[in-house]
mmCIF file of C-alpha atoms and ligand atoms in Angstrom:
data_model
loop_
_atom_site.group_PDB
_atom_site.id
_atom_site.type_symbol
_atom_site.label_atom_id
_atom_site.label_comp_id
_atom_site.label_asym_id
_atom_site.label_seq_id
_atom_site.Cartn_x
_atom_site.Cartn_y
_atom_site.Cartn_z
ATOM 1 C CA MET A 8 -14.516 15.281 -16.398
ATOM 2 C CA HIS A 9 -11.508 16.416 -14.409
ATOM 3 C CA THR A 10 -9.515 17.666 -17.363
ATOM 4 C CA GLU A 11 -9.173 21.068 -15.723
ATOM 5 C CA ILE A 12 -7.263 19.532 -12.809
ATOM 6 C CA LYS A 13 -3.538 19.544 -13.310
ATOM 7 C CA ALA A 14 -0.835 17.953 -11.261
ATOM 8 C CA LEU A 15 1.768 20.235 -9.739
ATOM 9 C CA SER A 16 5.064 20.382 -11.623
ATOM 10 C CA PRO A 17 8.186 19.005 -9.942
ATOM 11 C CA GLN A 18 9.297 22.595 -9.321
ATOM 12 C CA GLU A 19 5.978 23.480 -7.675
ATOM 13 C CA ILE A 20 6.159 20.337 -5.557
ATOM 14 C CA LYS A 21 9.619 21.350 -4.421
ATOM 15 C CA GLU A 22 8.430 24.824 -3.468
ATOM 16 C CA HIS A 23 5.566 23.429 -1.401
ATOM 17 C CA PHE A 24 7.828 20.818 0.133
ATOM 18 C CA TYR A 25 10.208 23.437 1.507
ATOM 19 C CA ASN A 26 7.840 26.346 2.153
ATOM 20 C CA SER A 27 4.379 25.125 3.120
ATOM 21 C CA THR A 28 3.262 24.198 6.616
ATOM 22 C CA THR A 29 1.661 20.816 7.274
ATOM 23 C CA ASP A 30 -1.712 22.504 7.802
ATOM 24 C CA GLU A 31 -1.436 24.326 4.492
ATOM 25 C CA LEU A 32 -0.468 21.138 2.672
ATOM 26 C CA SER A 33 -3.255 19.114 4.307
ATOM 27 C CA LEU A 34 -5.807 21.696 3.308
ATOM 28 C CA LEU A 35 -4.632 21.682 -0.313
ATOM 29 C CA GLY A 36 -4.331 17.888 -0.490
ATOM 30 C CA GLY A 37 -7.687 17.333 1.212
ATOM 31 C CA GLU A 38 -9.460 19.819 -1.080
ATOM 32 C CA LEU A 39 -7.993 18.360 -4.243
ATOM 33 C CA CYS A 40 -8.902 14.855 -3.090
ATOM 34 C CA ARG A 41 -12.499 15.924 -2.584
ATOM 35 C CA ARG A 42 -12.675 17.492 -6.041
ATOM 36 C CA ILE A 43 -11.480 14.266 -7.629
ATOM 37 C CA HIS A 44 -12.798 11.496 -5.411
ATOM 38 C CA GLY A 45 -15.704 13.272 -3.711
ATOM 39 C CA ASN A 46 -16.505 12.270 -0.130
ATOM 40 C CA LYS A 47 -15.971 8.566 -0.846
ATOM 41 C CA VAL A 48 -13.252 6.444 0.731
ATOM 42 C CA LEU A 49 -12.582 3.180 -1.091
ATOM 43 C CA LEU A 50 -12.147 -0.075 0.826
ATOM 44 C CA ARG A 51 -9.571 -2.776 0.095
ATOM 45 C CA GLY A 52 -9.738 -6.020 2.081
ATOM 46 C CA LEU A 53 -6.268 -7.125 3.111
ATOM 47 C CA LEU A 54 -5.243 -10.785 3.383
ATOM 48 C CA GLU A 55 -1.810 -11.440 4.869
ATOM 49 C CA TYR A 56 -1.465 -14.913 3.418
ATOM 50 C CA THR A 57 2.074 -15.815 4.520
ATOM 51 C CA ASN A 58 4.660 -14.414 6.905
ATOM 52 C CA HIS A 59 7.475 -16.594 5.586
ATOM 53 C CA CYS A 60 10.068 -14.445 3.867
ATOM 54 C CA SER A 61 13.386 -15.242 2.261
ATOM 55 C CA SER A 62 14.352 -11.568 2.297
ATOM 56 C CA ASN A 63 16.036 -9.870 5.185
ATOM 57 C CA CYS A 64 15.108 -6.185 4.986
ATOM 58 C CA LEU A 65 16.649 -4.455 7.993
ATOM 59 C CA TYR A 66 13.443 -2.629 8.909
ATOM 60 C CA CYS A 67 11.012 -5.527 8.785
ATOM 61 C CA GLY A 68 9.718 -7.575 11.711
ATOM 62 C CA ILE A 69 9.177 -10.728 9.654
ATOM 63 C CA ARG A 70 12.625 -10.644 8.028
ATOM 64 C CA ARG A 71 14.272 -14.023 7.500
ATOM 65 C CA ASP A 72 16.621 -13.754 10.455
ATOM 66 C CA ASN A 73 13.982 -12.932 13.043
ATOM 67 C CA GLY A 74 13.850 -16.319 14.735
ATOM 68 C CA SER A 75 11.150 -15.357 17.218
ATOM 69 C CA VAL A 76 8.389 -15.028 14.614
ATOM 70 C CA ARG A 77 5.867 -17.842 14.620
ATOM 71 C CA ARG A 78 5.678 -18.529 10.896
ATOM 72 C CA TYR A 79 2.377 -19.308 9.201
ATOM 73 C CA ARG A 80 0.985 -19.839 5.763
ATOM 74 C CA ILE A 81 -2.789 -19.587 5.268
ATOM 75 C CA ASN A 82 -4.138 -22.241 2.943
ATOM 76 C CA GLU A 83 -6.373 -21.578 -0.030
ATOM 77 C CA GLU A 84 -9.489 -22.826 1.683
ATOM 78 C CA MET A 85 -9.149 -20.360 4.539
ATOM 79 C CA LEU A 86 -8.248 -17.492 2.219
ATOM 80 C CA LEU A 87 -11.322 -18.195 0.126
ATOM 81 C CA GLU A 88 -13.426 -18.262 3.286
ATOM 82 C CA ALA A 89 -12.108 -14.807 4.241
ATOM 83 C CA VAL A 90 -12.884 -13.620 0.707
ATOM 84 C CA ARG A 91 -16.388 -15.018 1.042
ATOM 85 C CA GLN A 92 -16.975 -13.122 4.287
ATOM 86 C CA GLY A 93 -15.504 -9.945 2.837
ATOM 87 C CA THR A 94 -17.624 -10.253 -0.306
ATOM 88 C CA GLU A 95 -20.731 -10.716 1.801
ATOM 89 C CA ARG A 96 -19.911 -7.473 3.608
ATOM 90 C CA GLY A 97 -19.512 -5.717 0.255
ATOM 91 C CA ILE A 98 -15.750 -5.712 -0.261
ATOM 92 C CA ARG A 99 -14.838 -5.661 -3.979
ATOM 93 C CA THR A 100 -11.027 -5.506 -3.815
ATOM 94 C CA PHE A 101 -8.872 -8.114 -2.124
ATOM 95 C CA VAL A 102 -5.199 -7.452 -1.511
ATOM 96 C CA ILE A 103 -3.147 -10.627 -1.248
ATOM 97 C CA GLN A 104 -0.025 -9.623 0.643
ATOM 98 C CA GLY A 105 2.819 -11.692 2.003
ATOM 99 C CA GLY A 106 6.509 -12.241 2.403
ATOM 100 C CA GLU A 107 8.666 -13.677 -0.362
ATOM 101 C CA ASP A 108 7.671 -17.285 0.276
ATOM 102 C CA SER A 109 8.893 -19.982 -2.138
ATOM 103 C CA GLU A 110 6.257 -22.443 -0.871
ATOM 104 C CA TYR A 111 3.599 -20.132 -2.235
ATOM 105 C CA ASP A 112 5.205 -20.236 -5.666
ATOM 106 C CA ASN A 113 3.972 -18.369 -8.690
ATOM 107 C CA ALA A 114 1.826 -21.194 -10.045
ATOM 108 C CA ARG A 115 0.127 -21.523 -6.668
ATOM 109 C CA ILE A 116 -0.635 -17.796 -6.496
ATOM 110 C CA CYS A 117 -1.994 -17.942 -10.058
ATOM 111 C CA ARG A 118 -4.408 -20.682 -9.006
ATOM 112 C CA LEU A 119 -5.404 -18.696 -5.929
ATOM 113 C CA VAL A 120 -6.180 -15.642 -8.068
ATOM 114 C CA GLU A 121 -8.281 -17.806 -10.399
ATOM 115 C CA SER A 122 -10.202 -19.231 -7.447
ATOM 116 C CA ILE A 123 -10.916 -15.790 -6.005
ATOM 117 C CA LYS A 124 -12.105 -14.576 -9.383
ATOM 118 C CA GLU A 125 -14.304 -17.619 -9.787
ATOM 119 C CA GLN A 126 -15.768 -17.374 -6.306
ATOM 120 C CA THR A 127 -16.619 -13.701 -6.732
ATOM 121 C CA GLY A 128 -18.069 -14.210 -10.207
ATOM 122 C CA GLY A 129 -15.330 -11.992 -11.606
ATOM 123 C CA GLU A 130 -16.768 -9.042 -9.675
ATOM 124 C CA ALA A 131 -13.897 -8.459 -7.284
ATOM 125 C CA ALA A 132 -10.552 -6.919 -8.135
ATOM 126 C CA VAL A 133 -7.464 -8.806 -6.983
ATOM 127 C CA THR A 134 -4.385 -6.873 -5.953
ATOM 128 C CA LEU A 135 -1.156 -8.746 -5.361
ATOM 129 C CA SER A 136 1.629 -7.659 -3.049
ATOM 130 C CA CYS A 137 3.992 -10.625 -3.167
ATOM 131 C CA GLY A 138 7.360 -9.043 -3.813
ATOM 132 C CA MET A 139 9.979 -9.127 -6.538
ATOM 133 C CA LYS A 140 9.508 -11.585 -9.395
ATOM 134 C CA SER A 141 10.621 -12.137 -12.970
ATOM 135 C CA ALA A 142 8.846 -10.462 -15.887
ATOM 136 C CA THR A 143 7.413 -13.862 -16.857
ATOM 137 C CA HIS A 144 5.984 -14.441 -13.402
ATOM 138 C CA TYR A 145 4.292 -11.048 -13.388
ATOM 139 C CA ARG A 146 2.823 -11.769 -16.819
ATOM 140 C CA ASP A 147 1.515 -15.142 -15.647
ATOM 141 C CA LEU A 148 -0.130 -13.542 -12.609
ATOM 142 C CA ARG A 149 -1.778 -10.987 -14.831
ATOM 143 C CA SER A 150 -2.977 -13.730 -17.209
ATOM 144 C CA ALA A 151 -4.437 -15.563 -14.224
ATOM 145 C CA GLY A 152 -6.644 -12.516 -13.712
ATOM 146 C CA ALA A 153 -4.893 -10.370 -11.098
ATOM 147 C CA ASP A 154 -5.728 -6.712 -11.674
ATOM 148 C CA ARG A 155 -3.253 -4.692 -9.633
ATOM 149 C CA TYR A 156 0.184 -5.109 -8.088
ATOM 150 C CA LEU A 157 1.812 -3.296 -5.155
ATOM 151 C CA LEU A 158 5.559 -3.106 -4.748
ATOM 152 C CA ARG A 159 6.863 -0.192 -2.710
ATOM 153 C CA PHE A 160 10.237 1.223 -3.741
ATOM 154 C CA GLU A 161 10.688 1.891 0.016
ATOM 155 C CA THR A 162 13.083 4.827 -0.377
ATOM 156 C CA SER A 163 14.331 6.814 -3.356
ATOM 157 C CA ASP A 164 17.875 7.031 -1.976
ATOM 158 C CA PRO A 165 19.864 4.343 -3.865
ATOM 159 C CA GLU A 166 22.533 3.932 -1.159
ATOM 160 C CA LEU A 167 20.026 3.725 1.660
ATOM 161 C CA HIS A 168 17.885 1.339 -0.374
ATOM 162 C CA LYS A 169 20.776 -1.038 -0.859
ATOM 163 C CA TYR A 170 21.771 -0.875 2.796
ATOM 164 C CA LEU A 171 18.258 -1.539 4.068
ATOM 165 C CA ARG A 172 17.399 -4.250 1.585
ATOM 166 C CA GLY A 173 20.305 -6.653 1.888
ATOM 167 C CA GLY A 174 22.239 -5.328 -1.099
ATOM 168 C CA SER A 175 19.269 -5.338 -3.452
ATOM 169 C CA SER A 176 19.398 -2.203 -5.620
ATOM 170 C CA LEU A 177 16.842 0.514 -6.225
ATOM 171 C CA THR A 178 17.505 -0.041 -9.935
ATOM 172 C CA ALA A 179 16.363 -3.657 -9.650
ATOM 173 C CA ARG A 180 13.281 -2.519 -7.744
ATOM 174 C CA LEU A 181 12.413 0.021 -10.442
ATOM 175 C CA ARG A 182 13.002 -2.612 -13.126
ATOM 176 C CA ALA A 183 10.485 -4.859 -11.342
ATOM 177 C CA LEU A 184 8.005 -1.964 -11.379
ATOM 178 C CA ASP A 185 8.517 -1.709 -15.149
ATOM 179 C CA TYR A 186 7.834 -5.436 -15.530
ATOM 180 C CA ILE A 187 4.645 -5.044 -13.499
ATOM 181 C CA ARG A 188 3.439 -2.133 -15.594
ATOM 182 C CA ASP A 189 4.344 -3.925 -18.840
ATOM 183 C CA ALA A 190 2.397 -6.983 -17.710
ATOM 184 C CA GLY A 191 -0.696 -4.752 -17.733
ATOM 185 C CA PHE A 192 -1.310 -4.277 -14.028
ATOM 186 C CA GLN A 193 -2.590 -1.173 -12.316
ATOM 187 C CA LEU A 194 0.620 -0.167 -10.642
ATOM 188 C CA GLY A 195 1.139 0.621 -6.991
ATOM 189 C CA SER A 196 4.273 1.554 -5.126
ATOM 190 C CA GLY A 197 5.289 3.739 -2.234
ATOM 191 C CA PHE A 198 7.767 4.280 0.540
ATOM 192 C CA MET A 199 8.377 4.634 4.241
ATOM 193 C CA LEU A 200 9.157 7.893 5.988
ATOM 194 C CA GLY A 201 11.559 8.480 8.825
ATOM 195 C CA LEU A 202 14.047 5.758 7.928
ATOM 196 C CA PRO A 203 17.433 6.145 9.591
ATOM 197 C CA GLY A 204 19.771 7.963 7.214
ATOM 198 C CA GLU A 205 16.954 9.529 5.224
ATOM 199 C CA THR A 206 17.167 13.299 4.608
ATOM 200 C CA GLU A 207 14.748 16.046 3.611
ATOM 201 C CA GLU A 208 16.016 15.625 0.082
ATOM 202 C CA THR A 209 15.215 11.889 0.170
ATOM 203 C CA ARG A 210 11.674 12.734 1.194
ATOM 204 C CA LEU A 211 11.271 15.220 -1.650
ATOM 205 C CA ASN A 212 12.740 12.711 -4.094
ATOM 206 C CA ASN A 213 10.310 10.046 -2.861
ATOM 207 C CA ILE A 214 7.427 12.245 -4.016
ATOM 208 C CA LEU A 215 9.101 13.141 -7.307
ATOM 209 C CA LEU A 216 9.883 9.483 -8.038
ATOM 210 C CA ALA A 217 6.275 8.463 -7.341
ATOM 211 C CA GLN A 218 5.157 11.153 -9.782
ATOM 212 C CA LYS A 219 7.668 10.139 -12.427
ATOM 213 C CA LEU A 220 6.489 6.522 -12.180
ATOM 214 C CA GLU A 221 2.905 7.696 -12.891
ATOM 215 C CA LEU A 222 1.642 5.393 -10.178
ATOM 216 C CA ASP A 223 -2.014 4.403 -10.032
ATOM 217 C CA MET A 224 -1.709 3.701 -6.289
ATOM 218 C CA VAL A 225 0.739 5.016 -3.707
ATOM 219 C CA GLY A 226 1.026 3.649 -0.189
ATOM 220 C CA ILE A 227 3.245 5.385 2.313
ATOM 221 C CA GLY A 228 3.660 5.320 6.041
ATOM 222 C CA PRO A 229 5.929 5.996 8.969
ATOM 223 C CA PHE A 230 8.852 3.670 9.603
ATOM 224 C CA ILE A 231 8.304 2.143 13.049
ATOM 225 C CA PRO A 232 11.407 0.472 14.510
ATOM 226 C CA HIS A 233 10.846 -3.184 15.365
ATOM 227 C CA PRO A 234 12.649 -4.435 18.491
ATOM 228 C CA GLU A 235 13.698 -7.721 16.866
ATOM 229 C CA THR A 236 15.476 -6.140 13.900
ATOM 230 C CA PRO A 237 18.885 -4.512 13.416
ATOM 231 C CA LEU A 238 17.070 -1.141 13.419
ATOM 232 C CA ALA A 239 15.625 -1.687 16.912
ATOM 233 C CA ASP A 240 17.380 1.392 18.283
ATOM 234 C CA ALA A 241 16.522 3.738 15.432
ATOM 235 C CA GLU A 242 14.683 6.895 16.382
ATOM 236 C CA GLN A 243 10.903 6.995 15.938
ATOM 237 C CA LYS A 244 10.152 10.032 13.795
ATOM 238 C CA ASP A 245 6.839 11.875 13.959
ATOM 239 C CA LEU A 246 3.837 10.996 11.854
ATOM 240 C CA GLU A 247 3.893 14.530 10.479
ATOM 241 C CA MET A 248 6.253 13.696 7.620
ATOM 242 C CA SER A 249 3.838 10.991 6.451
ATOM 243 C CA VAL A 250 0.908 13.404 6.569
ATOM 244 C CA ARG A 251 2.917 15.907 4.513
ATOM 245 C CA GLY A 252 3.848 13.040 2.193
ATOM 246 C CA VAL A 253 0.209 12.157 1.530
ATOM 247 C CA ALA A 254 -0.705 15.778 0.793
ATOM 248 C CA LEU A 255 2.225 16.240 -1.594
ATOM 249 C CA LEU A 256 1.439 12.947 -3.335
ATOM 250 C CA ARG A 257 -2.130 14.077 -3.863
ATOM 251 C CA LEU A 258 -0.861 17.298 -5.452
ATOM 252 C CA ALA A 259 1.683 15.360 -7.541
ATOM 253 C CA LEU A 260 -0.710 12.594 -8.641
ATOM 254 C CA PRO A 261 -4.245 14.006 -8.348
ATOM 255 C CA GLU A 262 -6.045 10.848 -9.478
ATOM 256 C CA ALA A 263 -3.994 8.284 -7.593
ATOM 257 C CA HIS A 264 -5.530 5.937 -5.048
ATOM 258 C CA ILE A 265 -3.728 6.715 -1.807
ATOM 259 C CA PRO A 266 -4.440 4.669 1.332
ATOM 260 C CA ALA A 267 -4.490 5.961 4.867
ATOM 261 C CA THR A 268 -2.235 3.181 6.062
ATOM 262 C CA THR A 269 -2.363 0.941 9.099
ATOM 263 C CA ALA A 270 1.158 1.999 10.064
ATOM 264 C CA ALA A 271 -0.106 5.587 10.406
ATOM 265 C CA GLY A 272 -2.987 4.367 12.576
ATOM 266 C CA SER A 273 -0.583 2.303 14.647
ATOM 267 C CA LEU A 274 1.802 5.178 15.356
ATOM 268 C CA GLU A 275 -0.987 7.649 16.250
ATOM 269 C CA LYS A 276 -4.577 6.968 17.268
ATOM 270 C CA ASP A 277 -5.867 9.394 14.645
ATOM 271 C CA GLY A 278 -3.128 8.688 12.103
ATOM 272 C CA ARG A 279 -5.397 7.337 9.412
ATOM 273 C CA GLU A 280 -7.855 10.205 9.898
ATOM 274 C CA ARG A 281 -5.026 12.712 9.478
ATOM 275 C CA MET A 282 -4.010 10.999 6.242
ATOM 276 C CA ILE A 283 -7.585 11.072 4.917
ATOM 277 C CA ALA A 284 -7.850 14.758 5.789
ATOM 278 C CA ALA A 285 -4.589 15.410 3.899
ATOM 279 C CA GLY A 286 -5.692 13.686 0.695
ATOM 280 C CA ALA A 287 -5.808 9.909 1.139
ATOM 281 C CA ASN A 288 -8.915 8.204 -0.309
ATOM 282 C CA VAL A 289 -8.486 4.506 0.533
ATOM 283 C CA LEU A 290 -8.710 2.370 3.690
ATOM 284 C CA MET A 291 -7.552 -1.208 4.003
ATOM 285 C CA PRO A 292 -9.410 -3.234 6.628
ATOM 286 C CA ASN A 293 -7.444 -6.355 7.505
ATOM 287 C CA LEU A 294 -9.523 -9.471 6.710
ATOM 288 C CA THR A 295 -6.820 -11.918 7.809
ATOM 289 C CA GLN A 296 -8.139 -14.401 10.352
ATOM 290 C CA VAL A 297 -7.482 -13.050 13.877
ATOM 291 C CA GLU A 298 -5.415 -16.113 14.801
ATOM 292 C CA PHE A 299 -2.737 -15.027 12.306
ATOM 293 C CA LYS A 300 -2.828 -11.239 12.498
ATOM 294 C CA LYS A 301 -0.483 -10.940 15.459
ATOM 295 C CA ASP A 302 2.189 -12.949 13.648
ATOM 296 C CA TYR A 303 2.309 -10.483 10.759
ATOM 297 C CA GLN A 304 3.924 -7.576 12.541
ATOM 298 C CA LEU A 305 6.271 -5.794 10.191
ATOM 299 C CA TYR A 306 6.369 -3.161 12.919
ATOM 300 C CA PRO A 307 5.336 -3.239 16.586
ATOM 301 C CA GLY A 308 2.086 -1.799 17.902
ATOM 302 C CA LYS A 309 0.019 -2.856 14.904
ATOM 303 C CA ILE A 310 -3.644 -2.064 15.464
ATOM 304 C CA CYS A 311 -6.765 -4.202 14.989
ATOM 305 C CA LEU A 312 -5.062 -7.425 16.100
ATOM 306 C CA ASP A 313 -8.092 -8.582 18.084
ATOM 307 C CA GLU A 314 -10.789 -7.247 15.792
ATOM 308 C CA SER A 315 -12.140 -9.063 12.764
ATOM 309 C CA GLY A 316 -11.987 -7.295 9.404
ATOM 310 C CA ILE A 317 -15.764 -7.078 9.504
ATOM 311 C CA GLN A 318 -15.598 -5.234 12.858
ATOM 312 C CA CYS A 319 -12.964 -2.913 11.381
ATOM 313 C CA ILE A 320 -15.244 -1.982 8.481
ATOM 314 C CA GLY A 321 -17.824 -0.805 11.013
ATOM 315 C CA CYS A 322 -15.156 1.039 12.966
ATOM 316 C CA LEU A 323 -13.828 2.743 9.842
ATOM 317 C CA GLY A 324 -17.308 3.878 8.838
ATOM 318 C CA MET A 325 -17.677 5.565 12.243
ATOM 319 C CA ARG A 326 -14.251 7.136 11.989
ATOM 320 C CA MET A 327 -15.030 8.700 8.632
ATOM 321 C CA LYS A 328 -18.190 10.488 9.832
ATOM 322 C CA PRO A 329 -16.514 13.431 11.585
ATOM 323 C CA LEU A 330 -14.423 13.942 8.442
ATOM 324 C CA ASP A 331 -17.610 14.063 6.383
ATOM 325 C CA ARG A 332 -16.438 11.015 4.434
ATOM 326 C CA GLU A 333 -18.286 7.808 3.580
ATOM 327 C CA LEU A 334 -17.042 4.321 2.833
ATOM 328 C CA SER A 335 -17.426 3.229 -0.774
ATOM 329 C CA PHE A 336 -17.864 -0.417 -1.716
ATOM 330 C CA LEU A 337 -17.053 0.093 -5.392
ATOM 331 C CA ARG A 338 -14.095 -1.709 -6.983
ATOM 332 C CA GLY A 339 -12.326 1.595 -7.469
ATOM 333 C CA ASP A 340 -10.105 0.869 -10.454
ATOM 334 C CA ALA A 341 -7.587 3.454 -11.620
ATOM 335 C CA PRO A 342 -9.516 6.304 -13.295
ATOM 336 C CA ARG A 343 -7.305 5.989 -16.387
ATOM 337 C CA LEU A 344 -8.766 2.497 -17.040
ATOM 338 C CA GLU A 345 -12.292 3.819 -17.145
ATOM 339 C CA ARG A 346 -11.173 6.451 -19.640
ATOM 340 C CA GLU A 347 -9.278 3.910 -21.730
ATOM 341 C CA ALA A 348 -12.386 1.731 -21.783
ATOM 342 C CA ALA A 349 -14.703 4.586 -22.756
ATOM 343 C CA PRO A 350 -15.641 4.664 -26.443
ATOM 344 C CA GLY A 351 -14.090 7.501 -28.399
ATOM 345 C CA SER A 352 -11.480 8.202 -25.777
ATOM 346 C CA PRO A 353 -8.023 9.131 -27.024
ATOM 347 C CA ALA A 354 -5.683 6.160 -27.220
HETATM 348 N N1 5AD B 24 7.671 0.138 9.812
HETATM 349 C C1 5AD B 24 6.788 0.610 8.905
HETATM 350 N N2 5AD B 24 6.543 0.012 7.725
HETATM 351 C C2 5AD B 24 7.204 -1.126 7.451
HETATM 352 N N3 5AD B 24 7.191 -1.924 6.362
HETATM 353 C C3 5AD B 24 8.044 -2.940 6.577
HETATM 354 N N4 5AD B 24 8.632 -2.819 7.784
HETATM 355 C C4 5AD B 24 8.133 -1.680 8.350
HETATM 356 C C5 5AD B 24 8.365 -0.999 9.573
HETATM 357 N N5 5AD B 24 9.222 -1.452 10.490
HETATM 358 C C6 5AD B 24 6.427 -1.608 5.149
HETATM 359 C C7 5AD B 24 7.297 -1.650 3.894
HETATM 360 C C8 5AD B 24 6.666 -2.769 3.075
HETATM 361 C C9 5AD B 24 5.241 -2.738 3.555
HETATM 362 C C10 5AD B 24 4.469 -3.970 3.282
HETATM 363 O O1 5AD B 24 5.381 -2.519 4.948
HETATM 364 O O2 5AD B 24 7.176 -0.420 3.204
HETATM 365 O O3 5AD B 24 6.736 -2.560 1.686
HETATM 366 FE FE1 SF4 B 25 10.225 -9.765 3.404
HETATM 367 FE FE2 SF4 B 25 8.729 -7.653 2.619
HETATM 368 FE FE3 SF4 B 25 9.604 -7.851 5.158
HETATM 369 FE FE4 SF4 B 25 11.358 -7.311 3.183
HETATM 370 S S1 SF4 B 25 9.610 -5.982 3.849
HETATM 371 S S2 SF4 B 25 11.652 -8.821 4.848
HETATM 372 S S3 SF4 B 25 10.516 -8.535 1.487
HETATM 373 S S4 SF4 B 25 8.155 -9.220 4.144
HETATM 374 FE FE1 FES B 26 -9.772 -2.037 13.097
HETATM 375 FE FE2 FES B 26 -10.861 0.281 14.183
HETATM 376 S S1 FES B 26 -10.199 -0.132 12.130
HETATM 377 S S2 FES B 26 -10.641 -1.709 15.096
#
């Protein structure tokens, strides 16, 4: 159907990156998004199931060494209740996101996925965002029925990556992404923008790496310094680089599912709207019970802390109207899957 639509080449991306204004990029990204995804914005219900984390990423508010976080772990019963409420409101993708928490071990997450699938009659897609694991663990999660996996590469600069992530290498991160793909997941990754030490070249390479990885989903957003981390005094960079990032990603990966992220909406009141206008086609209302939301602050100033996910869905619908966009309650799998499933399609 969209065979006439071609992604920009790395060289073309580079030319736009250095020569196009943000308005020009947004216009191109927004137009291309409309040609591919129409006026529909897909919804993903987010569940922040644990804020325990054994990792110590310098940028993150729930890093291991932040002793002032009130740690929580939402049990299966409560997660399934949130899924029930989301399902009732029409949500058909649930994103299970958390820190690297050994109490929620792989077998336990497998059982959770099975329960969600069972409760939704197999109708809902389950996306996991539970960090770095072994190839076997990813395969087991996929066998348990999980459909998609998100693991941001965070930054394409290998030195910066290692510095920010406690010595863990970009190579290891990319290997994990290979394991995830090989396990048969729809693959999501992404990065932050405005990290201390990042350059223009890093930002271009972020886009080129996302394209090279042939991602089905790409989530990006502004780095927002958290006061209880080693990066407390880092400079807050403008949202603009994230808006440019979304537009360039759309041009690099026309079919990808790209969320207008909560971090963008937290940094600027109209941050998510600006991302949608530039080519994002996904929104992620947070279905986590309100009593826990405030304890999952990877960055300060996170929005929607006092609103329920159900209230947010209403809010998001209103916010999309002036952009001439509508919420979609479809599952929204990667377009390549639908093609692969279609009879007579090339292998
Ligand atoms: N500002 C913005 N985004 C952050 N993340 C973690 N810490 C911050 C921060 N301080 C992002 C990372 C992670 C995702 C879940 O949240 O990219 O992968
Ligand atoms: Fe843990 Fe993820 Fe935060 Fe790193 S970014 S400290 S892995 S929750
Ligand atoms: Fe949560 Fe507007 S999206 S209150």
